[in-house]
PDB file of C-alpha atoms in Angstrom:
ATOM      1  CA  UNK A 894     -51.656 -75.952-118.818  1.00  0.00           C
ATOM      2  CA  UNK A 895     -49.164 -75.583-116.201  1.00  0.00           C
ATOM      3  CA  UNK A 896     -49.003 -73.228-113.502  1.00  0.00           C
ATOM      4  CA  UNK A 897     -45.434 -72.966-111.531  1.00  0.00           C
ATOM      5  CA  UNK A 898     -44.558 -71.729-108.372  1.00  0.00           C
ATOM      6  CA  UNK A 899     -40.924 -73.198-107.991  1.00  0.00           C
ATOM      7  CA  UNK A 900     -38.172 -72.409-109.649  1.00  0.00           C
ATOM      8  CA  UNK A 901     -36.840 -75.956-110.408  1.00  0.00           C
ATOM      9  CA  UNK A 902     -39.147 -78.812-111.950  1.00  0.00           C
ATOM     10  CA  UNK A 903     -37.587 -82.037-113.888  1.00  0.00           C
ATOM     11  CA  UNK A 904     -37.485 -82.039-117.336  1.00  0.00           C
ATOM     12  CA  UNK A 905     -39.044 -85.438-117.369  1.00  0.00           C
ATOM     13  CA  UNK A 906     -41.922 -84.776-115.174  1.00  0.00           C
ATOM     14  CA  UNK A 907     -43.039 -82.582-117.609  1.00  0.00           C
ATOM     15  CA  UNK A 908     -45.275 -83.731-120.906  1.00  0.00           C
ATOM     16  CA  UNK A 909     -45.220 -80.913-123.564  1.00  0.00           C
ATOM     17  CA  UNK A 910     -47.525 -81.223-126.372  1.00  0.00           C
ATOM     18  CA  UNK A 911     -48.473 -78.378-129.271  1.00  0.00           C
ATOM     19  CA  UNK A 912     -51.144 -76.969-126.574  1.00  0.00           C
ATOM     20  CA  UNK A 913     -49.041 -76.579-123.562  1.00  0.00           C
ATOM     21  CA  UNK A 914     -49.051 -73.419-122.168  1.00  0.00           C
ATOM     22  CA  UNK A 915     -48.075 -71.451-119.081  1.00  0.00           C
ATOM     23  CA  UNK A 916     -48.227 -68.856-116.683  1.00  0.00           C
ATOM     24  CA  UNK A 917     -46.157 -67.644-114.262  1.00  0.00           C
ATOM     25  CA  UNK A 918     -45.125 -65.257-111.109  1.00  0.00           C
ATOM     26  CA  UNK A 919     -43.174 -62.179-111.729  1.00  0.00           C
ATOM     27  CA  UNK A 920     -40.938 -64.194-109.259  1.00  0.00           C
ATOM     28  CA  UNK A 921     -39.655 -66.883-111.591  1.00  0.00           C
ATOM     29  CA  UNK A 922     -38.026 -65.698-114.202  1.00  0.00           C
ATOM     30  CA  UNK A 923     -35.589 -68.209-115.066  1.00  0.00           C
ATOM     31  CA  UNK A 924     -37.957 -70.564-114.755  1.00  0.00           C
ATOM     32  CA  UNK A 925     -40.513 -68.961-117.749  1.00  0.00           C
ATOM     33  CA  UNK A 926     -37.201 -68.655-119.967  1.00  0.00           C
ATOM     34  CA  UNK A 927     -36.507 -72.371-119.462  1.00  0.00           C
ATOM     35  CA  UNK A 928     -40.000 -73.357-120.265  1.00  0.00           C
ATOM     36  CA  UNK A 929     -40.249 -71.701-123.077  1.00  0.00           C
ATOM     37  CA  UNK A 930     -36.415 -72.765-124.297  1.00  0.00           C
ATOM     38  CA  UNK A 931     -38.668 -76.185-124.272  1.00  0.00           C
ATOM     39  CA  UNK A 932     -40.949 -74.496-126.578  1.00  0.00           C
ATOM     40  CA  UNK A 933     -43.845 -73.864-123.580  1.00  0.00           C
ATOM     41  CA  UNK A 934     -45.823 -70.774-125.161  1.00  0.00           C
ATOM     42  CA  UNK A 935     -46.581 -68.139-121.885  1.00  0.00           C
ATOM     43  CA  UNK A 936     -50.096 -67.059-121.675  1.00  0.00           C
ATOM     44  CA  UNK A 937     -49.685 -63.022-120.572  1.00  0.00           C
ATOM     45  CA  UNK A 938     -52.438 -61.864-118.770  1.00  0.00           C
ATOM     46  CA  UNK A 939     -52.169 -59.682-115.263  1.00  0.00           C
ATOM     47  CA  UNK A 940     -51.844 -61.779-112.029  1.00  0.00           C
ATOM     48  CA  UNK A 941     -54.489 -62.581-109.874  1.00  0.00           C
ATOM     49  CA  UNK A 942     -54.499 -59.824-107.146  1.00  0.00           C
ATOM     50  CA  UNK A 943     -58.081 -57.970-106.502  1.00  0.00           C
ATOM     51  CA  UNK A 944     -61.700 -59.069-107.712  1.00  0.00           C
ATOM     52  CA  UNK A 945     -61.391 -57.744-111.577  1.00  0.00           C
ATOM     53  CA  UNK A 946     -57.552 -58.706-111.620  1.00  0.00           C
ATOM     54  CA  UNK A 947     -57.952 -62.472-110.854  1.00  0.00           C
ATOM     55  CA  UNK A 948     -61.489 -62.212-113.242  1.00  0.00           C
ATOM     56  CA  UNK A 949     -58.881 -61.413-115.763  1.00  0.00           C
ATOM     57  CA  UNK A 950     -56.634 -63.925-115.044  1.00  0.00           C
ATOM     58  CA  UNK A 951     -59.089 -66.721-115.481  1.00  0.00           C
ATOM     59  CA  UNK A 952     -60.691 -65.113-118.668  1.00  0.00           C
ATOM     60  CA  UNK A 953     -57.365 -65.116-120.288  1.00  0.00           C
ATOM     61  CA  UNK A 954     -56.326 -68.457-119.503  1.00  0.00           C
ATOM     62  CA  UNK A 955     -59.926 -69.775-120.538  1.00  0.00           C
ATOM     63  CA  UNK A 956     -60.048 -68.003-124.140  1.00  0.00           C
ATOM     64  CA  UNK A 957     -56.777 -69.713-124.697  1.00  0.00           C
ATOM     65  CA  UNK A 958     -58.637 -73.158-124.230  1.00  0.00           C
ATOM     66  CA  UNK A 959     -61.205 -71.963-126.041  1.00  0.00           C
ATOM     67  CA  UNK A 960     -63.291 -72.154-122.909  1.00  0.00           C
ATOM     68  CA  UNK A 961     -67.053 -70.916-124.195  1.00  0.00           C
ATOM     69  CA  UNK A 962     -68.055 -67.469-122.594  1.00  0.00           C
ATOM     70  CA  UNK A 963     -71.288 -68.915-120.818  1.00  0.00           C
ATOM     71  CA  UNK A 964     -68.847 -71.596-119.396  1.00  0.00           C
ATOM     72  CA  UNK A 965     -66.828 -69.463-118.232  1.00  0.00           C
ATOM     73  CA  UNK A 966     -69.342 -67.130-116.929  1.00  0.00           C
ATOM     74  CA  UNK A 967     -70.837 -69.550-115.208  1.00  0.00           C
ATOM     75  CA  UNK A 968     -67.845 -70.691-113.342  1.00  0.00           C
ATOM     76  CA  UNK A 969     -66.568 -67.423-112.376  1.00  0.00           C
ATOM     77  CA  UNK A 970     -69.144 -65.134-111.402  1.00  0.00           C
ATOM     78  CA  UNK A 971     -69.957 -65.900-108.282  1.00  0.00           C
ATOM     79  CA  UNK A 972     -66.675 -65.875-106.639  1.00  0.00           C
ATOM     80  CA  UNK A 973     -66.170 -62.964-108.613  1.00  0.00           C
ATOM     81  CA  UNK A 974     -69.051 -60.742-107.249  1.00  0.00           C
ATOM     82  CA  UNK A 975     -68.165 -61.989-103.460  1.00  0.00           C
ATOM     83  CA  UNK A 976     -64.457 -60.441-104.249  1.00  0.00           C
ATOM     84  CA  UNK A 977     -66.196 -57.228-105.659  1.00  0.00           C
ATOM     85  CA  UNK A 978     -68.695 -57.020-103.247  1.00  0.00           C
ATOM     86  CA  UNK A 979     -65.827 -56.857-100.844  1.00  0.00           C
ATOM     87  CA  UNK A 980     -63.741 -54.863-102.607  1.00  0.00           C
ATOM     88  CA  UNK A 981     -66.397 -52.248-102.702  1.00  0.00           C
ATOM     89  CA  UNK A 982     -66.530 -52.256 -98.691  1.00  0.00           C
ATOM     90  CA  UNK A 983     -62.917 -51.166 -98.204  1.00  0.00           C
ATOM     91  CA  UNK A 984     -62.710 -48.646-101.728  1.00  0.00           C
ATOM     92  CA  UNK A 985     -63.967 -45.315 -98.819  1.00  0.00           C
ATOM     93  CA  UNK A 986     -60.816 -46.501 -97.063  1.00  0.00           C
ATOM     94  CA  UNK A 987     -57.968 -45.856-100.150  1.00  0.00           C
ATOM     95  CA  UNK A 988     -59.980 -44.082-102.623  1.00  0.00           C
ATOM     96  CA  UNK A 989     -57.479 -40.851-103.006  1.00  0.00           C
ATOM     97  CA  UNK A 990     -54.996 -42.024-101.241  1.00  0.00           C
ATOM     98  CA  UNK A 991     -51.353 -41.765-102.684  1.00  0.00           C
ATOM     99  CA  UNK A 992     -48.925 -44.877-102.573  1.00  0.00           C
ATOM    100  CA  UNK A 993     -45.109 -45.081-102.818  1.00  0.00           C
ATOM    101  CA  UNK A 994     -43.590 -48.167-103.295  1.00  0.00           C
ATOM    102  CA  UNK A 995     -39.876 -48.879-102.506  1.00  0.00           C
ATOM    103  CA  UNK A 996     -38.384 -51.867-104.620  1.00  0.00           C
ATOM    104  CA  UNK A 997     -38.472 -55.012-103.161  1.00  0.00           C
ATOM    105  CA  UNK A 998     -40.314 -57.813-103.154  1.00  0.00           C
ATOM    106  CA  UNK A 999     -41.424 -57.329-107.332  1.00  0.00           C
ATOM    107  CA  UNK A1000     -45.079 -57.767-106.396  1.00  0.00           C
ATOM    108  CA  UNK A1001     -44.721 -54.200-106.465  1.00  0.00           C
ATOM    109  CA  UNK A1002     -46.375 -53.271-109.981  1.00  0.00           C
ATOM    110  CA  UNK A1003     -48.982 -56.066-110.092  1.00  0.00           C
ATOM    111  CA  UNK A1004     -49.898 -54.398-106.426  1.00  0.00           C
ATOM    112  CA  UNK A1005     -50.240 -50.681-107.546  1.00  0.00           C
ATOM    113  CA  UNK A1006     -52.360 -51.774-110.449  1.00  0.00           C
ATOM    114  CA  UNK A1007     -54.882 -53.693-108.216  1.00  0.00           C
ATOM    115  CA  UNK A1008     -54.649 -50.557-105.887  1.00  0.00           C
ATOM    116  CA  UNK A1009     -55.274 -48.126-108.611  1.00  0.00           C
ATOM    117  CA  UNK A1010     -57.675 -49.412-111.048  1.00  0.00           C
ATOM    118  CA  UNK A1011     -60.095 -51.333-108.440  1.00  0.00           C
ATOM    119  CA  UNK A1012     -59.454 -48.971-105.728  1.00  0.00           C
ATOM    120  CA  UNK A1013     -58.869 -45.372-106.788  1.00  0.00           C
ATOM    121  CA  UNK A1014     -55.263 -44.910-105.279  1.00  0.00           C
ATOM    122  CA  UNK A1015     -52.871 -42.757-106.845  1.00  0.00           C
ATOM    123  CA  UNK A1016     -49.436 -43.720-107.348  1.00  0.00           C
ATOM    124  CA  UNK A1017     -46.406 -41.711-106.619  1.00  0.00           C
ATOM    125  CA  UNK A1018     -43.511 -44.273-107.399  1.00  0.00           C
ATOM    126  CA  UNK A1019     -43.671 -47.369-108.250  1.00  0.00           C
ATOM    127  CA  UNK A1020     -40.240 -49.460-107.750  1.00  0.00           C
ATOM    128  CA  UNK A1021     -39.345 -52.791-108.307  1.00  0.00           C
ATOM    129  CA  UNK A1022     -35.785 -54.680-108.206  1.00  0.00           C
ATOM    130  CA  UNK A1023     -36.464 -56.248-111.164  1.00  0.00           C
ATOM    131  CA  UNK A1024     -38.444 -55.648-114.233  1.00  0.00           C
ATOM    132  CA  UNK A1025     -39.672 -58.523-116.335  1.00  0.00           C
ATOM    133  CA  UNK A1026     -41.603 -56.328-119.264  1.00  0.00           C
ATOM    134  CA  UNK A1027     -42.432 -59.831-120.860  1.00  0.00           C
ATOM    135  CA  UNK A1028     -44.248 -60.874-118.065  1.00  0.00           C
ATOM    136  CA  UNK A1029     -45.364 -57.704-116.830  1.00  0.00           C
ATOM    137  CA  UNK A1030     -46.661 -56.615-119.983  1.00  0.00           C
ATOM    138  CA  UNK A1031     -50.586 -56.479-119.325  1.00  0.00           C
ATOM    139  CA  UNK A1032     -49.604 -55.107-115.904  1.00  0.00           C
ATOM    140  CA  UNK A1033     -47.826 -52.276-117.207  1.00  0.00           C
ATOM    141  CA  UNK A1034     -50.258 -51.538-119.951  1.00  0.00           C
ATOM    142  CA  UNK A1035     -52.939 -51.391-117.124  1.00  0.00           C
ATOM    143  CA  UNK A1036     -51.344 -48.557-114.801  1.00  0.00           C
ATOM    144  CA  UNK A1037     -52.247 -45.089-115.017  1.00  0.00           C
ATOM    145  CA  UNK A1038     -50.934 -43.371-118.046  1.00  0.00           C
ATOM    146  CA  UNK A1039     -47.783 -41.706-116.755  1.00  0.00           C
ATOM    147  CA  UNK A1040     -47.195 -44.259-113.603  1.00  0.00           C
ATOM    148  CA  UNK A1041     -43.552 -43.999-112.764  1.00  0.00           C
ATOM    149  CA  UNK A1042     -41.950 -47.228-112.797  1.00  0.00           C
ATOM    150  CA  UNK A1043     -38.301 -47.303-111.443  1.00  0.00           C
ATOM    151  CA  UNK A1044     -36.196 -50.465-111.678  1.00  0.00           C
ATOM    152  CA  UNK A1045     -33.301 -51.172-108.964  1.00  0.00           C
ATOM    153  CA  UNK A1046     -32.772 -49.489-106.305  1.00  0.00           C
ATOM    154  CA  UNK A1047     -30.598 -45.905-105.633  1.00  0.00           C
ATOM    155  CA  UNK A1048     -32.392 -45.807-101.772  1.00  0.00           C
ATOM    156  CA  UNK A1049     -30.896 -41.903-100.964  1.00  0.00           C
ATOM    157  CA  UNK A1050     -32.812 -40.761-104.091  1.00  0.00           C
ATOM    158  CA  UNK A1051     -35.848 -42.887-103.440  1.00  0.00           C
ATOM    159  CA  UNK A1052     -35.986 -41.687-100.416  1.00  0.00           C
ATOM    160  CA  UNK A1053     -35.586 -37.657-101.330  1.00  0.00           C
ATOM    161  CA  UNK A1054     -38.345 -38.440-103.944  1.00  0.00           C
ATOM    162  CA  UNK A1055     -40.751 -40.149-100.907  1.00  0.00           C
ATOM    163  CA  UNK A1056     -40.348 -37.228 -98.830  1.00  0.00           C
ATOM    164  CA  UNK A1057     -41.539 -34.429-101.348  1.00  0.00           C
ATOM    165  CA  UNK A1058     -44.031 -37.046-102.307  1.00  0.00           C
ATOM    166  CA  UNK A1059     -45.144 -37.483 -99.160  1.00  0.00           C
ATOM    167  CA  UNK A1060     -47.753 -40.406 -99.366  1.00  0.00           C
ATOM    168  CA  UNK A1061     -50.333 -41.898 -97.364  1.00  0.00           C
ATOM    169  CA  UNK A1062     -48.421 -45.156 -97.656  1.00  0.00           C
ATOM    170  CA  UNK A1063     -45.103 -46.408 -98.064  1.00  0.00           C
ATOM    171  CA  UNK A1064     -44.581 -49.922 -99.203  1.00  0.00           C
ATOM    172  CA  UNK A1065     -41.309 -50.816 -98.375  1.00  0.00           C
ATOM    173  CA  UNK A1066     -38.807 -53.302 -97.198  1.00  0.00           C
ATOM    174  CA  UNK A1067     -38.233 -53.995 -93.546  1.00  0.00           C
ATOM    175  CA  UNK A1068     -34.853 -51.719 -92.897  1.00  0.00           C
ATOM    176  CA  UNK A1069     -36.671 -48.985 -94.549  1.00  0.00           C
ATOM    177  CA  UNK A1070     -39.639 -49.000 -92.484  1.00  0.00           C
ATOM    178  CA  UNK A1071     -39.107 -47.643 -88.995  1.00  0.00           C
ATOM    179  CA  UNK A1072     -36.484 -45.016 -89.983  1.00  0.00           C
ATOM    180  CA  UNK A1073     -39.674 -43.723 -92.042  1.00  0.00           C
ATOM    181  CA  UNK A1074     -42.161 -44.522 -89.662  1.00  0.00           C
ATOM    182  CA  UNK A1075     -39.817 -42.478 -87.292  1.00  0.00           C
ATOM    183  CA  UNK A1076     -39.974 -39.563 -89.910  1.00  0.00           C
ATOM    184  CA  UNK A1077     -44.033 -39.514 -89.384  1.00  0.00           C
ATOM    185  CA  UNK A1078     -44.898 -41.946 -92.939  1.00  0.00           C
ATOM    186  CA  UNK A1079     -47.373 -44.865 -92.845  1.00  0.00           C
ATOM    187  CA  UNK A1080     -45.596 -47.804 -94.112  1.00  0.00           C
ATOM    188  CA  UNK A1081     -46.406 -51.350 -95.112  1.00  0.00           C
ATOM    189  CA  UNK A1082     -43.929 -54.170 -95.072  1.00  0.00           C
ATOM    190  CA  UNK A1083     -43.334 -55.835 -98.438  1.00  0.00           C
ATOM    191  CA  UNK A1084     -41.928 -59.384 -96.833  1.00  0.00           C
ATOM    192  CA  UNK A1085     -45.824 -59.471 -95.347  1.00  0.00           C
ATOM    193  CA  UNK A1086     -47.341 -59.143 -99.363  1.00  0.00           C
ATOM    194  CA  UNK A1087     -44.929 -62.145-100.107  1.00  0.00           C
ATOM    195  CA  UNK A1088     -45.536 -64.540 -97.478  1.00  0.00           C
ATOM    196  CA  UNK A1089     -49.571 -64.318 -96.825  1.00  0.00           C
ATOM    197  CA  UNK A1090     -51.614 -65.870 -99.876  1.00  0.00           C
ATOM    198  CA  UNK A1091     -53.121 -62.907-101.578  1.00  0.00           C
ATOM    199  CA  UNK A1092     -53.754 -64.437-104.759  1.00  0.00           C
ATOM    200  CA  UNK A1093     -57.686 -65.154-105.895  1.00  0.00           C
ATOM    201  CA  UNK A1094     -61.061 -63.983-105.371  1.00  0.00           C
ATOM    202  CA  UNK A1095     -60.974 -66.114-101.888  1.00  0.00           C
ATOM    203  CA  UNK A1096     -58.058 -64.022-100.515  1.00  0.00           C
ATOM    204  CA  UNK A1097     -59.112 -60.738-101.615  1.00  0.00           C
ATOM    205  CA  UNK A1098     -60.413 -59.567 -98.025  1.00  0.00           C
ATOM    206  CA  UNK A1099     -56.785 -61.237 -96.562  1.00  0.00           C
ATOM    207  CA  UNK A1100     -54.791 -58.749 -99.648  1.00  0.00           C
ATOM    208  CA  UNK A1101     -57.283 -55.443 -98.508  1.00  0.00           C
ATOM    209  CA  UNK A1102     -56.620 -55.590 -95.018  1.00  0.00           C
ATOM    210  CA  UNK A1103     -52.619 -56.038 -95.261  1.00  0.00           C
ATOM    211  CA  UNK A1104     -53.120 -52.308 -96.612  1.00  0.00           C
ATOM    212  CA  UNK A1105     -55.959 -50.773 -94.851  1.00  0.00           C
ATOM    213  CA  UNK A1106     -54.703 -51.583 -91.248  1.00  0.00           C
ATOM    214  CA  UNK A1107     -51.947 -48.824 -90.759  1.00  0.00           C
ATOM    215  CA  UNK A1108     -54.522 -46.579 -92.493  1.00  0.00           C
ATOM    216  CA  UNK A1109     -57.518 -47.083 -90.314  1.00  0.00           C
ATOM    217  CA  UNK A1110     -54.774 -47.120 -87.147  1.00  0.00           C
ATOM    218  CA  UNK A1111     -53.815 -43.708 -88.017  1.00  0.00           C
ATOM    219  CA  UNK A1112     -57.011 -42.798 -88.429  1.00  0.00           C
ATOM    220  CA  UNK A1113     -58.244 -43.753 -85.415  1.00  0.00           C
ATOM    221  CA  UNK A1114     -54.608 -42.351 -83.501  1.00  0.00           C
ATOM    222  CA  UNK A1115     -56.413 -38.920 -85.040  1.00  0.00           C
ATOM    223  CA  UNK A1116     -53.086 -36.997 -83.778  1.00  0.00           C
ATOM    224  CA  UNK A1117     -49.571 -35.963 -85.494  1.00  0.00           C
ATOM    225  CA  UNK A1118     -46.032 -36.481 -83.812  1.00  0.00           C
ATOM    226  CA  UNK A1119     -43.854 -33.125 -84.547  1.00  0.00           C
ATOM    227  CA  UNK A1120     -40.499 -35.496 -85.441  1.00  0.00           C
ATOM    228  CA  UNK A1121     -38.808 -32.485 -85.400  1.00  0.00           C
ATOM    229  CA  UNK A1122     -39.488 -31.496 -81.926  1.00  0.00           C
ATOM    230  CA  UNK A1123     -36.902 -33.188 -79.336  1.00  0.00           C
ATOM    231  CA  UNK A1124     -38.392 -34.618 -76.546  1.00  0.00           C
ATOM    232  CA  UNK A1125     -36.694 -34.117 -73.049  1.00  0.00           C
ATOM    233  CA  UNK A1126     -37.985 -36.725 -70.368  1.00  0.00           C
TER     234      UNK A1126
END
């Protein structure tokens, strides 16, 4: 199996045989067509954000190698229940809580289905610059029914659609997020999901507190700023 995180890799550094197989980031799509122009076969499966999400990951890639259950069991579970144990810790903080994500970084839609399905958050918008549906597939087949996925970016209308929304949380990229913060919205910076590791059962805790932060801040803040209201010094 081969697992890439680069675009680029030599043709003869690689050794393809009937049971190769692959999987990939949402990132590299070039790369996944021109392994599988070499006749690389993609394993789908969603990507390893959250306790069940990176659970899934694994089983998928194991049934492929015909990796016994107990085996795999046995290799998994603990990891997995330290991720779920603290996964459970943080679900008071987002359960209910309504996300809108701007299109940018396209770790948008593995994101809202880790947020959703392991932590109760609704989703208002869900937008990504790119859509891969090949490699997205099990993502997208594990959002909400009725999750609105939007592909490229038309930023007036995103933004009209954000306002009557009105989330808890705005994921968004970094010239969006002060002129909304300004407007009274929690935001998140999507450049932060891309460069801290995120991905496994160990960096579950690392992926929950990107997220709960501004939350608990505002929380804690306990007041509302009238953005309305000019203030005269």
């Amino acid at each position: 199996m081969l697992i890439f995180s680069r675009r680029n890799l030599p043709k003869e550094k690689l050794e393809i045989s009937a049971k190769t197989r692959f999987v990939c980031s949402t990132l590299l799509t070039e790369t996944s067509k021109n392994l599988e122009s070499l006749g690389l076969e993609l394993i789908s499966s969603v990507f390893p954000f959250g306790a069940d999400g990176t659970r899934k990951w694994y089983e998928d890639i194991s049934r492929v190698f015909g990796i016994s259950d107990e085996r795999f069991h046995n290799a998994v579970t603990p990891a997995y229940e330290r991720a779920e144990s603290t996964v459970k810790k943080y679900k008071e903080i987002f359960c209910g809580k309504n996300f809108f994500f701007f299109p940018d970084s396209q770790l948008e839609i593995p994101l809202a289905r880790f947020l959703s399905t392991e932590l109760g958050v609704s989703l208002s918008e869900v937008g990504t610059p790119y859509l891969n549906k090949r490699l997205l597939a099990k993502e997208i087949a594990s959002l909400p029914k009725g999750t609105l996925i939007v592909e490229g970016q038309n930023v007036d209308q995103q933004i009209e659609r954000c306002f009557d929304a009105s989330p808890d949380m705005t994921v968004c990229g970094l010239g969006l997020a002060n002129p909304l913060e300004a407007k009274g919205m929690t935001t998140k910076w999507s450049i932060e999901l891309v460069f801290t590791p995120i991905h496994g059962f160990d960096q579950v805790g690392d992926l929950l507190n990107i997220f709960a932060k501004p939350i608990l801040r505002n929380q804690q803040l306990n007041f509302k700023v009238d953005t309305e209201q000019e203030v005269v010094s």
